[in-house]
Short mmCIF file of N, CA and C in Angstrom, two decimals:
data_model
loop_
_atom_site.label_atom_id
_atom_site.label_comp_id
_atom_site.label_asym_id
_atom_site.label_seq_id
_atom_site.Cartn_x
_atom_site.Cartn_y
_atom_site.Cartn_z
N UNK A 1 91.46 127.90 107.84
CA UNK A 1 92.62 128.08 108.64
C UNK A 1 92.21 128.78 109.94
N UNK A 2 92.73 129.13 111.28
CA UNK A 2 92.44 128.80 112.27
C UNK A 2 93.09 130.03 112.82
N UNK A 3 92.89 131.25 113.20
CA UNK A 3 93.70 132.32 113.71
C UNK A 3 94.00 131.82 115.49
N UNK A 4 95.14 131.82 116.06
CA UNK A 4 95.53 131.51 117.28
C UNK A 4 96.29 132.78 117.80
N UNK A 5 95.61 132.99 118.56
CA UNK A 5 97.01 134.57 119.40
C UNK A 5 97.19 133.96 120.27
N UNK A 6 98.71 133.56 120.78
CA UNK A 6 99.95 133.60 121.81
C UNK A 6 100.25 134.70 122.33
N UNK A 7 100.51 134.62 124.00
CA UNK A 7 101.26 135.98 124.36
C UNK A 7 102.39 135.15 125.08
N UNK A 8 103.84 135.56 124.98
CA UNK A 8 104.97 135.05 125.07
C UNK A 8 105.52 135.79 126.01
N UNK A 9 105.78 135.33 127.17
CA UNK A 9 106.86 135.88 128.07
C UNK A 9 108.33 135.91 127.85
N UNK A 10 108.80 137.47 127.88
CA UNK A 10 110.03 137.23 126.99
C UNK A 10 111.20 138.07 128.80
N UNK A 11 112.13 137.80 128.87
CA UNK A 11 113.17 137.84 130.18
C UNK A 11 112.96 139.38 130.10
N UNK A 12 113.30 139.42 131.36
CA UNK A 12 112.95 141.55 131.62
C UNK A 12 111.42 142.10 131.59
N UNK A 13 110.15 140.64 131.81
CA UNK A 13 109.49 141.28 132.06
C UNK A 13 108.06 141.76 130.44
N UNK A 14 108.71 141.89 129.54
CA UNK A 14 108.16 142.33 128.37
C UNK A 14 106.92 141.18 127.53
N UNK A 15 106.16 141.67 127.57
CA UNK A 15 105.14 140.56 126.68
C UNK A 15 105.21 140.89 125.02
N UNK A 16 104.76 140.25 124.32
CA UNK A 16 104.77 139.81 123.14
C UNK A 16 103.73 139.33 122.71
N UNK A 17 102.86 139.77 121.45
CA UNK A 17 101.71 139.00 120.88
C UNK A 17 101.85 138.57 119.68
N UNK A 18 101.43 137.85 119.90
CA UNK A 18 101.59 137.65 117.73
C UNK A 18 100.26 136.32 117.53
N UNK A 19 100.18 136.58 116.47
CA UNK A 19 98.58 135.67 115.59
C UNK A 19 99.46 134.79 114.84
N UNK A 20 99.12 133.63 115.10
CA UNK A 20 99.75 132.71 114.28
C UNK A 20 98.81 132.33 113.26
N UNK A 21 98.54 131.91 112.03
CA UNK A 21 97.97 131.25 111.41
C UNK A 21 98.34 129.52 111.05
N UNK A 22 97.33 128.86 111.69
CA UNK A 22 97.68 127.69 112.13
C UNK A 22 96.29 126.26 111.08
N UNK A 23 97.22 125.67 110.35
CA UNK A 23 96.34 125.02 108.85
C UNK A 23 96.40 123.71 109.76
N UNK A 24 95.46 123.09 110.39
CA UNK A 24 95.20 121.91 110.63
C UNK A 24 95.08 120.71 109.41
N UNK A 25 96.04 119.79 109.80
CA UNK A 25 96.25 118.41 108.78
C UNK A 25 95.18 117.68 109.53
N UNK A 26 95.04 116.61 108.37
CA UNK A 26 94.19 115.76 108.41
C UNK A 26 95.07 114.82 108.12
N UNK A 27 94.93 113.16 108.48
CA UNK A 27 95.66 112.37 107.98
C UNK A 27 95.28 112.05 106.87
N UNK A 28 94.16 111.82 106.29
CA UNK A 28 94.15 112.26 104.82
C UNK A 28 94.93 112.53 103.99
N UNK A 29 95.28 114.17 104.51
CA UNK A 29 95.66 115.45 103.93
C UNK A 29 96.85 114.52 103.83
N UNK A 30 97.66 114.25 104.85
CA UNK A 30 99.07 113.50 104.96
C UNK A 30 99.69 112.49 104.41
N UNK A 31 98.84 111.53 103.90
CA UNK A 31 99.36 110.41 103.50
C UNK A 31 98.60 110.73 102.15
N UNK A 32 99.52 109.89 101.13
CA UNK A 32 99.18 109.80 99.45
C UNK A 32 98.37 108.71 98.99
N UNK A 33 97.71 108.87 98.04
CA UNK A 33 96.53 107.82 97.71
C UNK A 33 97.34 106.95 96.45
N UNK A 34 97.01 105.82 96.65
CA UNK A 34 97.69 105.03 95.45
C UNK A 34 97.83 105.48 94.23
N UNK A 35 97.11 105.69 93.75
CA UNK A 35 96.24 106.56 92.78
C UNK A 35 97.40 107.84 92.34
N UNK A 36 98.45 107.96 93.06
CA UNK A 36 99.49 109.05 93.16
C UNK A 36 100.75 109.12 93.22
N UNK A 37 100.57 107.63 93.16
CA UNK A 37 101.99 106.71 92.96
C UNK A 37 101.98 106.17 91.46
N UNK A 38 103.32 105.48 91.28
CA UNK A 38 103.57 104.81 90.39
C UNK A 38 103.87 103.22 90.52
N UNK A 39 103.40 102.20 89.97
CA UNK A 39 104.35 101.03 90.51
C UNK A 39 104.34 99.77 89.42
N UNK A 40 105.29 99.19 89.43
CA UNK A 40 105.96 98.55 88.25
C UNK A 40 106.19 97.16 88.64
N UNK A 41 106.79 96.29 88.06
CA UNK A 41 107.62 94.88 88.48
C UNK A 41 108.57 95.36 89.15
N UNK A 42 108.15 94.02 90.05
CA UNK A 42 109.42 94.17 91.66
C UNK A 42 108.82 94.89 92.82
N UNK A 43 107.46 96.13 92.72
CA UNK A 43 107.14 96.11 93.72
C UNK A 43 106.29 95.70 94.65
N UNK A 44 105.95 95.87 95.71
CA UNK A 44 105.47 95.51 97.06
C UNK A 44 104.70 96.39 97.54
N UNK A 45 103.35 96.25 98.09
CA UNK A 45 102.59 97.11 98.93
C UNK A 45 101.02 96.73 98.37
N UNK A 46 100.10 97.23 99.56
CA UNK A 46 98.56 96.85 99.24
C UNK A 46 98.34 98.04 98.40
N UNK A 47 98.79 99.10 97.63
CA UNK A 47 98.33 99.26 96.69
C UNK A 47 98.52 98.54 95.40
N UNK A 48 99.50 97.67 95.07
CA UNK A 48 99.58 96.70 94.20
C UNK A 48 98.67 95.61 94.66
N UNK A 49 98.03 94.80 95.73
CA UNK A 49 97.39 94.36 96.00
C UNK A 49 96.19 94.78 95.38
N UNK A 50 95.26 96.28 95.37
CA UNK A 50 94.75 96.78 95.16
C UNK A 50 94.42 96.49 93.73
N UNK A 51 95.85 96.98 92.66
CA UNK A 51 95.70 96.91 91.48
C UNK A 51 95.18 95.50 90.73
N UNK A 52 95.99 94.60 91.81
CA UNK A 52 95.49 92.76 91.78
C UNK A 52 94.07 92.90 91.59
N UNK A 53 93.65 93.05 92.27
CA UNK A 53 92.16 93.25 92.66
C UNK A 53 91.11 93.73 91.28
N UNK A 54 91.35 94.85 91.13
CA UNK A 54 90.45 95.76 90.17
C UNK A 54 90.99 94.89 89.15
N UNK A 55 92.04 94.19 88.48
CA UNK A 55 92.58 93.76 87.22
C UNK A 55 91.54 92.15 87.17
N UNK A 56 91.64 91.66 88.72
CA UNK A 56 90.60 89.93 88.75
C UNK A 56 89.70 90.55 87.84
N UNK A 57 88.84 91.87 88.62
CA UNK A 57 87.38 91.71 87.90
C UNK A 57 87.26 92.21 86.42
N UNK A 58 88.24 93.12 85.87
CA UNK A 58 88.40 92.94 84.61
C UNK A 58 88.49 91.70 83.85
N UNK A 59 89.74 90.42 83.99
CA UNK A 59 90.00 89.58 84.04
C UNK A 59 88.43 88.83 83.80
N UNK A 60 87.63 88.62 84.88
CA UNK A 60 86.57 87.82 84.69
C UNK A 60 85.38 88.43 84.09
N UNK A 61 85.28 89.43 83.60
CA UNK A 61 84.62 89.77 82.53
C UNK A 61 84.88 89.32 81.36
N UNK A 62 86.45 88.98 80.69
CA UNK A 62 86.31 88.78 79.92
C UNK A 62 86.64 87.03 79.81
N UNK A 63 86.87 86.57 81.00
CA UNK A 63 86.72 85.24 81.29
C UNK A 63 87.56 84.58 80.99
N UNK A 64 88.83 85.78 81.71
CA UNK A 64 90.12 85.16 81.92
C UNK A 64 90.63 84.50 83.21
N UNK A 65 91.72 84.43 83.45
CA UNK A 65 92.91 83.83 84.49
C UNK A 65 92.58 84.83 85.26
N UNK A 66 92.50 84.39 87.10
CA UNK A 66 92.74 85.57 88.19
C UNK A 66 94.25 85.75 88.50
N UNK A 67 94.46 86.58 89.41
CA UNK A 67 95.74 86.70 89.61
C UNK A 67 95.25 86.15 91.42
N UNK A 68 96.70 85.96 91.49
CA UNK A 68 96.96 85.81 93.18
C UNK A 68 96.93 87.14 93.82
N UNK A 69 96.07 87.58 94.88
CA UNK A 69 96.21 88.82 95.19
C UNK A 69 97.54 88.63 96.65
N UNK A 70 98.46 88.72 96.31
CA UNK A 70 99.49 88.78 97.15
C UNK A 70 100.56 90.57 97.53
N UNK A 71 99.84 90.96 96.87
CA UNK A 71 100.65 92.63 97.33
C UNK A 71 102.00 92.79 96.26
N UNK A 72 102.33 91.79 95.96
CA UNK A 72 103.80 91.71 95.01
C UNK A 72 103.30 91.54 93.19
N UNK A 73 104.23 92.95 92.98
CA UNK A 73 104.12 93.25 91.02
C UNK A 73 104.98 92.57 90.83
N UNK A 74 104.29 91.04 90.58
CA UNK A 74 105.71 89.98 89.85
C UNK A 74 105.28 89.82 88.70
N UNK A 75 105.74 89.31 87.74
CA UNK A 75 105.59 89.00 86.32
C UNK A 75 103.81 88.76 85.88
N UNK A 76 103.29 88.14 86.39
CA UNK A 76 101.53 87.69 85.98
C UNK A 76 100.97 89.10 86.47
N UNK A 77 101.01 89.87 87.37
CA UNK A 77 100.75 91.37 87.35
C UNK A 77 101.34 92.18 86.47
N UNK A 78 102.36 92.02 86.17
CA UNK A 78 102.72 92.69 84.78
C UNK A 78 102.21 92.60 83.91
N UNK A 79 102.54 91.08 83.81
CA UNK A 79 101.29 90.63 82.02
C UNK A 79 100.09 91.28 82.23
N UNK A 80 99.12 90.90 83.02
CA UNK A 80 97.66 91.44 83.43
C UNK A 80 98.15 93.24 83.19
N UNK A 81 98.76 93.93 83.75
CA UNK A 81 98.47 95.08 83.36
C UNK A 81 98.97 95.29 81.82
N UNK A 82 99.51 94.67 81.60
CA UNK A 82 99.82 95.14 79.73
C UNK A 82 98.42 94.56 78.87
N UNK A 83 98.22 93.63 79.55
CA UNK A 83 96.30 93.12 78.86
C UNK A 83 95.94 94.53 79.13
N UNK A 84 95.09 94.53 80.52
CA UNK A 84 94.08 95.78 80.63
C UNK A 84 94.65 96.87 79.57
N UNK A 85 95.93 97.31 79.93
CA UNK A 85 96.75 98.86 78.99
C UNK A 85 95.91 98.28 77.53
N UNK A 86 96.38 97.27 76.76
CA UNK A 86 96.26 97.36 75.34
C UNK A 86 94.39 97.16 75.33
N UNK A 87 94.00 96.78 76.17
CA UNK A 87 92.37 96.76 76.21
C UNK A 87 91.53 97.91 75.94
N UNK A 88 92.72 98.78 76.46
CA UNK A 88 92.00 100.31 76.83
C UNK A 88 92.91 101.30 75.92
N UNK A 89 93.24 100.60 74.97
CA UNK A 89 94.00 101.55 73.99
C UNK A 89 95.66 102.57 74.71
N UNK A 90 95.99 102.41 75.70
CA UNK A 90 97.15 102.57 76.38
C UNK A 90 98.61 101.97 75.86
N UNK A 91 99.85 102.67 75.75
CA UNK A 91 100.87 101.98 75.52
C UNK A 91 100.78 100.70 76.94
N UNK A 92 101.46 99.69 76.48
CA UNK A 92 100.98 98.31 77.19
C UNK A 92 102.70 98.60 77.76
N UNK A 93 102.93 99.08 78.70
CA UNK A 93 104.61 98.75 79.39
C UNK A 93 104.06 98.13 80.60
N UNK A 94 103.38 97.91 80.96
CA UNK A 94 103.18 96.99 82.61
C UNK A 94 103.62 97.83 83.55
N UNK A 95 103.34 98.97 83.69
CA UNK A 95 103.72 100.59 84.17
C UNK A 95 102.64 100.73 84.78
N UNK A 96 101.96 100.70 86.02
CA UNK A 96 100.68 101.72 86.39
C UNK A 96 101.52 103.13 87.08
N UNK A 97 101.09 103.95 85.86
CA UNK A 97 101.65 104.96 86.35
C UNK A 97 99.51 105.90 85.92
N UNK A 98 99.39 107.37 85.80
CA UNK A 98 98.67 107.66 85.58
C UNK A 98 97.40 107.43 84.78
N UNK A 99 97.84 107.64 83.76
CA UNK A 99 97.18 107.08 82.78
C UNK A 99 96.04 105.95 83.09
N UNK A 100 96.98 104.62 83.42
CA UNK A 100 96.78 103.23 83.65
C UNK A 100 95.66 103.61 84.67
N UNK A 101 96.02 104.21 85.56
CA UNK A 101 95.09 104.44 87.14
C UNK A 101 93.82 104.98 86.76
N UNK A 102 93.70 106.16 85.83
CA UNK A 102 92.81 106.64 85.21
C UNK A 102 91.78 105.52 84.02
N UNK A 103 91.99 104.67 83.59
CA UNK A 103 91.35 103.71 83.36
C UNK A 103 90.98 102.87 84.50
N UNK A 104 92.32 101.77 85.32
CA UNK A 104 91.86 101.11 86.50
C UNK A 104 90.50 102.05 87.05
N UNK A 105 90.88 103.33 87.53
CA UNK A 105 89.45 103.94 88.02
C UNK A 105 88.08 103.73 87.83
N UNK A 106 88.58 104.28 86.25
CA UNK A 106 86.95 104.46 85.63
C UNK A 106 86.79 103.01 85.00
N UNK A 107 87.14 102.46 84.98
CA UNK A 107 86.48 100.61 84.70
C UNK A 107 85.43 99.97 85.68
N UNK A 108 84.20 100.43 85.10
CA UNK A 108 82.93 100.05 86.03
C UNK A 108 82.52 98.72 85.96
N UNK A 109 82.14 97.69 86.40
CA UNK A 109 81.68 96.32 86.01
C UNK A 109 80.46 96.25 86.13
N UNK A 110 79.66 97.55 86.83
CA UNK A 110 78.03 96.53 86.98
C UNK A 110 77.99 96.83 88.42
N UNK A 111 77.03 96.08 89.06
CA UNK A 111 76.53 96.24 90.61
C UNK A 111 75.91 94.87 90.64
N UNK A 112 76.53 94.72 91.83
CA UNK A 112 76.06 93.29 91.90
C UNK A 112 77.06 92.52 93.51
N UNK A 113 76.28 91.55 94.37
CA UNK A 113 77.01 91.35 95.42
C UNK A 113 77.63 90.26 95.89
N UNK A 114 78.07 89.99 94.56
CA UNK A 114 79.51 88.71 94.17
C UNK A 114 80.78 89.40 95.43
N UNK A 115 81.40 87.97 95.52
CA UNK A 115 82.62 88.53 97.09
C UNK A 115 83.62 89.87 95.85
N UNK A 116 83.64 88.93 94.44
CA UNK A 116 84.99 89.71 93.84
C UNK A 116 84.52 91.07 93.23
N UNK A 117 83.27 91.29 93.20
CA UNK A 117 82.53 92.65 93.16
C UNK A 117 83.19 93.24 93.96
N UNK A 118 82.42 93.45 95.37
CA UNK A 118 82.82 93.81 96.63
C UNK A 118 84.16 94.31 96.85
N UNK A 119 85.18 93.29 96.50
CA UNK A 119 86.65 93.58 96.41
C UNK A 119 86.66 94.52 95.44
N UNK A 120 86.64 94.49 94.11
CA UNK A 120 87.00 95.01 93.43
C UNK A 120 86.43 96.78 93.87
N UNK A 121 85.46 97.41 93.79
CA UNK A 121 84.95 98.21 94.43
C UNK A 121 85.79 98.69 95.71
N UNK A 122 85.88 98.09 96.78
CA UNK A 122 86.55 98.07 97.97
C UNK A 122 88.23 98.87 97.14
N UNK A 123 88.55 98.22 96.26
CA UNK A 123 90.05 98.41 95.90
C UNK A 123 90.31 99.28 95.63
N UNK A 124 89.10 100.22 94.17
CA UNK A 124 88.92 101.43 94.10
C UNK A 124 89.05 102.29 95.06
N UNK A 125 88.02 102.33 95.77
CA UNK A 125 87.97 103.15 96.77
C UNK A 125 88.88 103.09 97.64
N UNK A 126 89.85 102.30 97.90
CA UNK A 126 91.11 102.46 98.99
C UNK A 126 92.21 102.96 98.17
N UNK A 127 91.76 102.98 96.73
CA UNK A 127 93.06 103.31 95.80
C UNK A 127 92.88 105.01 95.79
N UNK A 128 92.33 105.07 95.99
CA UNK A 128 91.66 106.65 95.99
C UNK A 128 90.92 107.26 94.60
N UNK A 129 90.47 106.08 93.99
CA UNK A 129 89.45 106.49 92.85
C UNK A 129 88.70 107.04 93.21
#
């Protein structure tokens, strides 16, 4: 944190000091990581995109169906997350709420420089794993 002294001109002449303590944000600091959300059927946003993502490369491990990565939790993102949930021993509601994220996270596939690697990785890390 950042000590700042102001001196304030106040009418009649009189000065004024005072130390502000002043906590610089980061946009970081400001905005929330997916990872800190919750999101279900019906919603919208590239962190569901995201979740699309990390669920393909699960998905083709075990040498299933991809999903469309379109940003929208419609029904085949649901199903796909109630797979992964019951995969990973999780109640299966098609809920990424904590829990779920905490697996999505830690679900490693390997290293390797396939495009859906790349993504998948990429997704993590924008999810704020």
């Amino acid at each position: 944190m950042n000590l700042v002294k102001k001196t304030f001109s106040v009418l009649g002449g009189v000065a004024l000091a005072a130390t502000l303590a002043v906590a610089p944000v980061s946009p970081a600091a400001a905005a929330t990581d997916c990872v800190d959300n919750v999101y279900k059927y019906g919603g919208y946003s590239s962190c569901v995109g995201d979740i699309q993502k990390i669920l393909n490369l699960a998905h083709s491990v075990q040498g299933s169906y991809r999903l469309k990565v379109d940003n929208s939790f419609g029904a085949n993102t649901r199903n796909s997350v109630k797979w992964f949930q019951s995969s990973k021993g999780l109640t299966a509601d098609g809920v990424v709420g904590p829990k779920t994220w905490q697996a999505l996270c830690a679900h490693k596939f390997g290293y390797g420089t396939a495009a859906f690697l790349k993504s998948a990785y990429a997704a993590q890390d924008h999810a704020g794993c």
